[in-house]
Amino acid sequence: MALSLEQMVGSDLLDIAEKVERGERLSYDDGLRLYRTPNLTAVGYLANLVRERKHGKKTYYVKNQHINYTNICNKFCKFCSFYAKKGGPAPYQMDLAEVKRRLEWHLDVPITEVHMVGGINPRLPYQYYLDLVKMVKETRPGVHVKAFTAVEIVEIARQGKVTVEQALRDLMDAGLDSLPGGGIEVLSDRVHHELFGKKLNGEEWKEVARAAAKLGLKQYATMLYGHIETDEERVDHLVQLRELQDETGHFLCFTPLSFHPEGTELEDIEHPTADTDLRNIAVSRLMLDNFDHIKSFWIMNTVPVTQMALWYGADDADGTVQEYEITYKDGEWGNKSQALTESAMIRMIEEVDRIPIERDSLYHAISGGEERAPVANAGRFTALPLAPV
Ligand code: SF4
């Protein structure tokens, strides 16, 4: 006998569940209740209804390479373990030859996306950024270049003494294809002031997003959670993004990013739990009705939580990711290169009875899509350390 909706979610969430069934937009208060209910299973069940309505069992991934071209930064964000500091990571700045070497290192891997972000190094001239993008396109013709968060775009424009719109135009002429989502963390003046006051604020971040949308540049969106933000600020962030997407329609995907306190000025804060990780995936799926895709970034969420997230609203598992140096790992800032082979990515997805689809950066299917029997007990998934660079 099929269970009723009330039996599935309980009487407390029944009104929200009925809205989800009718496809109605959830309110700010609904979002707050979803963050605060102890019934995470019900929140996940509802998020999965929306996920399956949009994508069925399909789960997307991309073959990508990350390049973090410098860790020298003058913004000193308190949540960041990446930037060079005394007692922390040693400073580095990749010249074009070094970036090219790293790209050539993976030429045998048929990646479709290069994802480049870095610190705000005021010594880098405008031309460096244009040459960087051009060189990636020349070294890997046809690859999609997803690069520079909004804070980098503002710095690049400042270096070139041009408007943000002109900087975006010049970068697009050089080969830039889309903007990643970071740079704002949480759209809250309080959190901005407390944690990243030297970086651009929410309104400035939105202005970059609007300029990108006007030029036809696609963008991703994120939220860093698990530090000092409140439930109210999380919901407000989601509502503001939803309103911006109503206005621009240019966001491709939303990724909740799990805060890693290790190596930051907020080391005393506990790492987010699996409940928090899954809840952020599920609530964002439910609140962001105008975003097609919700991603569980396996490097931050871990492979096991990402497998669960594929039943809590996520339809994207990010990429095979060659090299990632943003998050402090295993007690060191040295070699943090991580990758999942494509077969490990596929196993990770199939083991939880989802259908893997390799996508390009704009969510066009490249391969996959065949339903197969779930892999039984595929064992541990280990991110492969790459050879030291
Ligand atoms: S988060 Fe970005 S802007 Fe902030 S300190 Fe780290 S590298 Fe710099």
Coordinates of C-alpha atoms and ligand atoms in Angstrom, one line a residue:
M1 CA 0.0 0.0 0.0
A2 CA 1.4 3.4 -1.0
L3 CA 2.1 5.8 1.8
S4 CA 0.3 9.1 1.8
L5 CA 2.3 12.4 1.5
E6 CA 1.6 13.1 5.2
Q7 CA 3.0 9.6 6.2
M8 CA 6.1 10.3 4.1
V9 CA 6.9 13.8 5.5
G10 CA 4.9 14.1 8.7
S11 CA 2.2 16.7 9.5
D12 CA 4.7 19.5 10.3
L13 CA 5.9 19.7 6.7
L14 CA 2.7 18.7 4.9
D15 CA 1.9 22.2 3.7
I16 CA 5.4 22.6 2.2
A17 CA 5.1 19.1 0.7
E18 CA 1.8 20.0 -1.0
K19 CA 3.5 23.1 -2.5
V20 CA 6.3 20.9 -3.8
E21 CA 3.8 18.5 -5.3
R22 CA 2.0 21.3 -7.0
G23 CA 5.3 22.8 -8.3
E24 CA 4.7 26.1 -6.4
R25 CA 7.6 28.4 -5.3
L26 CA 8.6 28.0 -1.7
S27 CA 8.7 31.1 0.6
Y28 CA 11.5 32.4 2.8
D29 CA 9.7 31.0 5.8
D30 CA 9.4 27.6 4.1
G31 CA 13.2 27.6 3.6
L32 CA 13.8 28.4 7.2
R33 CA 11.6 25.5 8.3
L34 CA 13.4 23.1 6.0
Y35 CA 16.7 24.1 7.6
R36 CA 15.3 23.7 11.1
T37 CA 13.2 20.6 11.0
P38 CA 14.9 17.6 12.6
N39 CA 13.3 15.5 9.8
L40 CA 16.1 15.6 7.3
T41 CA 14.8 12.5 5.6
A42 CA 11.6 14.3 4.7
V43 CA 13.5 17.3 3.3
G44 CA 15.6 14.9 1.2
Y45 CA 12.5 13.1 0.0
L46 CA 10.9 16.3 -1.2
A47 CA 14.2 17.5 -2.8
N48 CA 14.4 14.1 -4.6
L49 CA 10.9 14.6 -6.0
V50 CA 12.0 17.8 -7.6
R51 CA 15.3 16.3 -8.7
E52 CA 13.6 13.4 -10.4
R53 CA 10.9 15.6 -11.9
K54 CA 13.7 17.6 -13.6
H55 CA 16.2 14.9 -14.4
G56 CA 14.9 11.4 -13.5
K57 CA 17.9 9.3 -12.5
K58 CA 20.4 11.2 -14.7
T59 CA 23.5 12.4 -13.0
Y60 CA 26.0 14.6 -14.8
Y61 CA 29.8 14.9 -14.6
V62 CA 32.4 16.6 -16.6
K63 CA 36.0 15.8 -17.4
N64 CA 37.9 18.8 -16.2
Q65 CA 41.2 20.2 -15.1
H66 CA 41.6 22.9 -12.4
I67 CA 44.4 25.5 -12.6
N68 CA 45.0 27.7 -9.6
Y69 CA 47.4 30.2 -11.2
T70 CA 48.5 32.0 -8.1
N71 CA 47.9 31.8 -4.3
I72 CA 49.2 35.4 -3.7
C73 CA 46.3 37.4 -2.5
N74 CA 45.6 40.7 -0.8
K75 CA 42.1 40.0 0.4
F76 CA 43.0 37.9 3.5
C77 CA 39.6 36.2 3.8
K78 CA 39.3 34.5 7.2
F79 CA 37.8 31.3 5.8
C80 CA 40.5 30.8 3.2
S81 CA 43.4 28.3 3.6
F82 CA 44.6 28.8 0.1
Y83 CA 46.4 32.1 0.1
A84 CA 50.1 32.4 0.9
K85 CA 50.8 33.5 4.4
K86 CA 53.5 33.1 7.1
G87 CA 53.2 29.6 8.6
G88 CA 50.9 28.6 5.8
P89 CA 51.3 27.9 2.1
A90 CA 54.4 29.3 0.4
P91 CA 53.6 31.9 -2.3
Y92 CA 53.6 30.9 -5.9
Q93 CA 52.7 32.5 -9.2
M94 CA 52.5 30.5 -12.4
D95 CA 53.9 32.1 -15.5
L96 CA 52.3 31.1 -18.8
A97 CA 54.9 28.5 -19.5
E98 CA 54.1 26.8 -16.2
V99 CA 50.4 26.8 -16.9
K100 CA 51.1 25.4 -20.4
R101 CA 53.2 22.6 -18.8
R102 CA 50.4 21.6 -16.5
L103 CA 47.9 21.5 -19.4
E104 CA 50.3 19.4 -21.5
W105 CA 50.8 17.1 -18.6
H106 CA 47.1 15.9 -19.0
L107 CA 46.9 16.1 -22.8
D108 CA 46.2 12.3 -22.9
V109 CA 43.0 12.9 -20.8
P110 CA 40.1 14.0 -23.0
I111 CA 39.0 16.8 -20.7
T112 CA 36.4 19.3 -22.0
E113 CA 36.8 22.0 -19.4
V114 CA 39.6 24.0 -17.8
H115 CA 38.6 25.7 -14.6
M116 CA 40.9 28.5 -13.6
V117 CA 40.8 30.7 -10.4
G118 CA 43.4 32.3 -8.3
G119 CA 44.2 34.8 -5.6
I120 CA 44.1 38.6 -6.1
N121 CA 47.7 39.4 -6.9
P122 CA 47.9 43.1 -7.6
R123 CA 51.2 42.7 -9.5
L124 CA 49.6 40.8 -12.4
P125 CA 48.9 43.0 -15.3
Y126 CA 45.8 43.0 -17.4
Q127 CA 47.5 41.4 -20.4
Y128 CA 48.5 38.4 -18.2
Y129 CA 44.9 37.3 -17.9
L130 CA 44.1 37.7 -21.6
D131 CA 47.3 35.8 -22.5
L132 CA 46.4 33.1 -20.0
V133 CA 43.0 32.4 -21.5
K134 CA 44.4 32.6 -25.1
M135 CA 47.2 30.1 -24.2
V136 CA 44.7 27.6 -22.7
K137 CA 42.7 27.8 -25.9
E138 CA 45.8 27.3 -28.1
T139 CA 47.1 24.4 -26.0
R140 CA 43.8 22.6 -25.7
P141 CA 41.7 23.7 -28.7
G142 CA 37.9 23.3 -28.2
V143 CA 38.1 23.2 -24.4
H144 CA 35.6 25.3 -22.5
V145 CA 37.4 27.9 -20.3
K146 CA 35.5 28.6 -17.1
A147 CA 37.6 31.1 -15.2
F148 CA 37.8 34.0 -12.8
T149 CA 35.3 34.6 -10.0
A150 CA 33.6 38.0 -9.7
V151 CA 36.3 39.3 -7.4
E152 CA 39.0 38.4 -10.0
I153 CA 37.0 40.1 -12.7
V154 CA 36.8 43.3 -10.7
E155 CA 40.6 43.2 -10.1
I156 CA 41.3 42.4 -13.8
A157 CA 39.1 45.5 -14.8
R158 CA 41.0 47.6 -12.2
Q159 CA 44.4 46.5 -13.7
G160 CA 43.2 47.4 -17.2
K161 CA 41.6 50.6 -16.1
V162 CA 38.5 49.5 -18.0
T163 CA 34.9 48.8 -16.9
V164 CA 33.9 45.3 -15.8
E165 CA 31.9 45.0 -19.0
Q166 CA 34.9 45.9 -21.2
A167 CA 37.1 43.5 -19.2
L168 CA 34.6 40.7 -19.8
R169 CA 34.4 41.5 -23.5
D170 CA 38.2 41.4 -23.8
L171 CA 38.4 38.1 -21.9
M172 CA 35.6 36.6 -24.1
D173 CA 37.6 37.7 -27.2
A174 CA 40.6 35.9 -25.7
G175 CA 38.4 32.7 -25.3
L176 CA 36.7 33.0 -21.9
D177 CA 33.5 30.8 -22.0
S178 CA 31.9 31.1 -18.6
L179 CA 32.4 32.4 -15.0
P180 CA 32.6 30.1 -12.0
G181 CA 30.4 30.9 -9.0
G182 CA 32.7 31.8 -6.1
G183 CA 33.6 35.2 -4.8
I184 CA 30.7 36.1 -2.6
E185 CA 30.4 33.1 -0.2
V186 CA 27.2 34.3 1.4
L187 CA 25.1 37.3 0.3
S188 CA 25.1 38.9 3.8
D189 CA 26.6 42.3 4.8
R190 CA 27.3 40.9 8.3
V191 CA 29.2 37.8 7.0
H192 CA 31.0 40.0 4.4
H193 CA 32.1 42.4 7.1
E194 CA 33.2 39.7 9.5
L195 CA 35.0 37.3 7.2
F196 CA 35.9 38.9 3.9
G197 CA 35.5 42.6 4.1
K198 CA 38.3 43.4 1.6
K199 CA 36.5 41.5 -1.1
L200 CA 33.6 42.8 -3.1
N201 CA 30.2 43.0 -1.5
G202 CA 27.0 41.4 -2.5
E203 CA 25.8 44.3 -4.7
E204 CA 29.1 44.4 -6.5
W205 CA 29.0 40.7 -7.0
K206 CA 25.5 41.0 -8.5
E207 CA 26.7 43.8 -10.9
V208 CA 29.4 41.5 -12.3
A209 CA 26.7 38.8 -12.7
R210 CA 24.4 41.2 -14.5
A211 CA 27.3 42.4 -16.8
A212 CA 28.1 38.8 -17.6
A213 CA 24.4 38.0 -18.4
K214 CA 24.1 41.1 -20.6
L215 CA 27.1 39.8 -22.7
G216 CA 25.6 36.3 -23.0
L217 CA 28.2 34.8 -20.7
K218 CA 27.0 31.9 -18.6
Q219 CA 27.8 31.7 -14.9
Y220 CA 27.7 29.2 -12.0
A221 CA 26.6 30.1 -8.4
T222 CA 27.7 28.8 -5.0
M223 CA 27.3 29.3 -1.3
L224 CA 30.0 28.6 1.3
Y225 CA 28.2 27.2 4.4
G226 CA 29.3 25.8 7.8
H227 CA 31.2 28.8 9.3
I228 CA 29.4 31.7 11.0
E229 CA 26.4 32.1 8.8
T230 CA 22.9 31.7 10.3
D231 CA 20.0 29.7 8.8
E232 CA 18.3 33.1 8.0
E233 CA 21.4 34.2 6.0
R234 CA 21.4 30.9 4.1
V235 CA 17.8 31.2 3.1
D236 CA 18.3 34.9 2.2
H237 CA 21.2 33.9 0.0
L238 CA 19.1 31.4 -1.8
V239 CA 16.2 33.9 -2.2
Q240 CA 18.5 36.6 -3.6
L241 CA 20.0 34.2 -6.1
R242 CA 16.6 33.0 -7.1
E243 CA 15.5 36.6 -7.7
L244 CA 18.7 37.3 -9.7
Q245 CA 18.1 34.2 -11.8
D246 CA 14.5 35.4 -12.5
E247 CA 16.1 38.6 -13.8
T248 CA 19.0 37.2 -15.8
G249 CA 18.4 33.5 -16.4
H250 CA 22.1 33.0 -17.0
F251 CA 23.1 30.7 -14.1
L252 CA 23.7 27.1 -15.1
C253 CA 24.0 25.4 -11.7
F254 CA 24.2 26.0 -8.0
T255 CA 26.8 24.4 -5.7
P256 CA 26.6 24.5 -1.9
L257 CA 30.2 24.4 -0.8
S258 CA 31.1 22.8 2.6
F259 CA 33.4 24.9 4.7
H260 CA 36.8 23.2 5.5
P261 CA 38.1 25.0 8.6
E262 CA 41.6 23.4 8.6
G263 CA 44.3 25.9 7.9
T264 CA 42.0 28.9 8.1
E265 CA 41.6 31.6 10.8
L266 CA 38.4 29.8 11.8
E267 CA 40.1 26.5 12.7
D268 CA 38.1 26.3 15.9
I269 CA 34.8 25.8 14.1
E270 CA 33.8 22.2 13.6
H271 CA 33.7 20.8 10.1
P272 CA 30.1 20.6 8.8
T273 CA 28.4 17.3 9.4
A274 CA 26.9 15.0 6.8
D275 CA 23.4 16.3 8.0
T276 CA 24.5 19.9 7.2
D277 CA 26.0 18.9 3.8
L278 CA 22.9 16.9 2.7
R279 CA 20.5 19.6 4.1
N280 CA 22.2 22.3 2.1
I281 CA 21.9 20.3 -1.1
A282 CA 18.3 19.4 -0.4
V283 CA 17.1 22.9 0.7
S284 CA 18.8 24.6 -2.3
R285 CA 17.2 22.1 -4.6
L286 CA 13.8 23.0 -3.1
M287 CA 14.3 26.8 -3.0
L288 CA 16.1 27.3 -6.3
D289 CA 13.2 26.3 -8.6
N290 CA 14.7 28.3 -11.5
F291 CA 18.1 26.6 -11.4
D292 CA 18.3 23.5 -13.6
H293 CA 21.2 21.8 -11.7
I294 CA 22.4 21.3 -8.2
K295 CA 25.9 20.0 -7.7
S296 CA 27.5 18.0 -5.0
F297 CA 31.3 18.9 -5.3
W298 CA 32.8 15.6 -4.2
I299 CA 36.2 17.0 -3.2
M300 CA 34.5 19.1 -0.5
N301 CA 31.6 16.8 0.3
T302 CA 33.5 13.5 0.0
V303 CA 32.6 10.7 -2.3
P304 CA 30.2 8.9 0.2
V305 CA 28.2 12.1 1.0
T306 CA 28.0 12.8 -2.7
Q307 CA 26.6 9.4 -3.3
M308 CA 23.8 10.2 -0.7
A309 CA 23.4 13.7 -2.1
L310 CA 22.3 12.2 -5.4
W311 CA 19.2 11.1 -3.5
Y312 CA 18.9 14.5 -1.7
G313 CA 18.5 16.8 -4.7
A314 CA 21.8 16.8 -6.4
D315 CA 22.0 15.8 -10.1
D316 CA 25.6 16.7 -10.7
A317 CA 28.7 15.2 -9.2
D318 CA 31.2 17.8 -10.7
G319 CA 34.2 16.4 -12.5
T320 CA 37.1 14.0 -12.6
V321 CA 39.2 17.1 -11.5
Q322 CA 42.8 17.0 -12.4
E323 CA 44.6 19.0 -9.6
Y324 CA 42.8 21.0 -7.0
E325 CA 44.7 23.2 -4.6
I326 CA 42.2 25.4 -2.8
T327 CA 41.4 23.2 0.2
Y328 CA 43.9 22.4 2.9
K329 CA 44.2 18.6 3.1
D330 CA 45.8 15.9 5.2
G331 CA 47.7 18.4 7.4
E332 CA 49.7 19.9 4.6
W333 CA 49.6 22.6 2.0
G334 CA 51.9 20.7 -0.4
N335 CA 50.7 18.4 -3.1
K336 CA 46.9 18.4 -2.9
S337 CA 46.2 17.2 -6.5
Q338 CA 43.2 15.0 -6.6
A339 CA 41.3 13.1 -9.3
L340 CA 38.8 10.4 -9.8
T341 CA 39.2 8.4 -12.9
E342 CA 36.2 8.4 -15.2
S343 CA 35.5 4.8 -14.4
A344 CA 35.6 5.6 -10.6
M345 CA 33.2 8.5 -11.2
I346 CA 30.8 6.2 -13.1
R347 CA 31.0 3.5 -10.4
M348 CA 30.3 6.1 -7.7
I349 CA 27.1 7.2 -9.6
E350 CA 26.0 3.7 -10.6
E351 CA 26.5 2.2 -7.2
V352 CA 23.6 4.3 -5.9
D353 CA 21.4 3.5 -8.9
R354 CA 21.8 6.7 -10.8
I355 CA 22.6 7.0 -14.5
P356 CA 25.9 8.7 -15.3
I357 CA 26.1 11.2 -18.2
E358 CA 29.2 12.9 -19.2
R359 CA 28.3 16.5 -20.0
D360 CA 30.1 19.5 -21.4
S361 CA 30.2 22.8 -19.4
L362 CA 26.8 23.9 -20.8
Y363 CA 25.1 20.6 -19.8
H364 CA 25.0 19.1 -23.3
A365 CA 25.3 15.3 -23.0
I366 CA 28.5 13.9 -24.5
S367 CA 28.2 10.2 -23.6
G368 CA 26.4 7.8 -21.2
G369 CA 22.7 7.8 -20.3
E370 CA 22.3 4.0 -20.5
E371 CA 20.6 2.5 -17.5
R372 CA 22.5 -0.4 -16.0
A373 CA 22.0 -2.6 -13.0
P374 CA 23.5 -0.9 -9.9
V375 CA 27.0 -2.0 -9.1
A376 CA 26.9 -4.1 -6.0
N377 CA 29.3 -3.2 -3.2
A378 CA 31.8 -1.4 -5.4
G379 CA 34.1 -0.9 -2.4
R380 CA 36.0 2.2 -1.3
F381 CA 36.5 5.0 -3.7
T382 CA 39.8 6.7 -3.3
A383 CA 40.7 10.0 -4.8
L384 CA 43.9 9.3 -6.7
P385 CA 46.9 11.5 -5.7
L386 CA 48.6 12.7 -8.8
A387 CA 52.3 12.8 -9.3
P388 CA 53.9 15.7 -7.5
V389 CA 54.1 18.8 -9.7
Ligands
SF4_1 S1 39.1 33.4 -0.8 FE1 40.0 34.2 -2.7 S2 40.0 36.4 -2.4 FE2 39.8 35.5 -0.3 S3 41.9 35.2 0.5 FE3 41.3 33.3 -0.5 S4 42.2 33.5 -2.6 FE4 42.0 35.6 -1.7

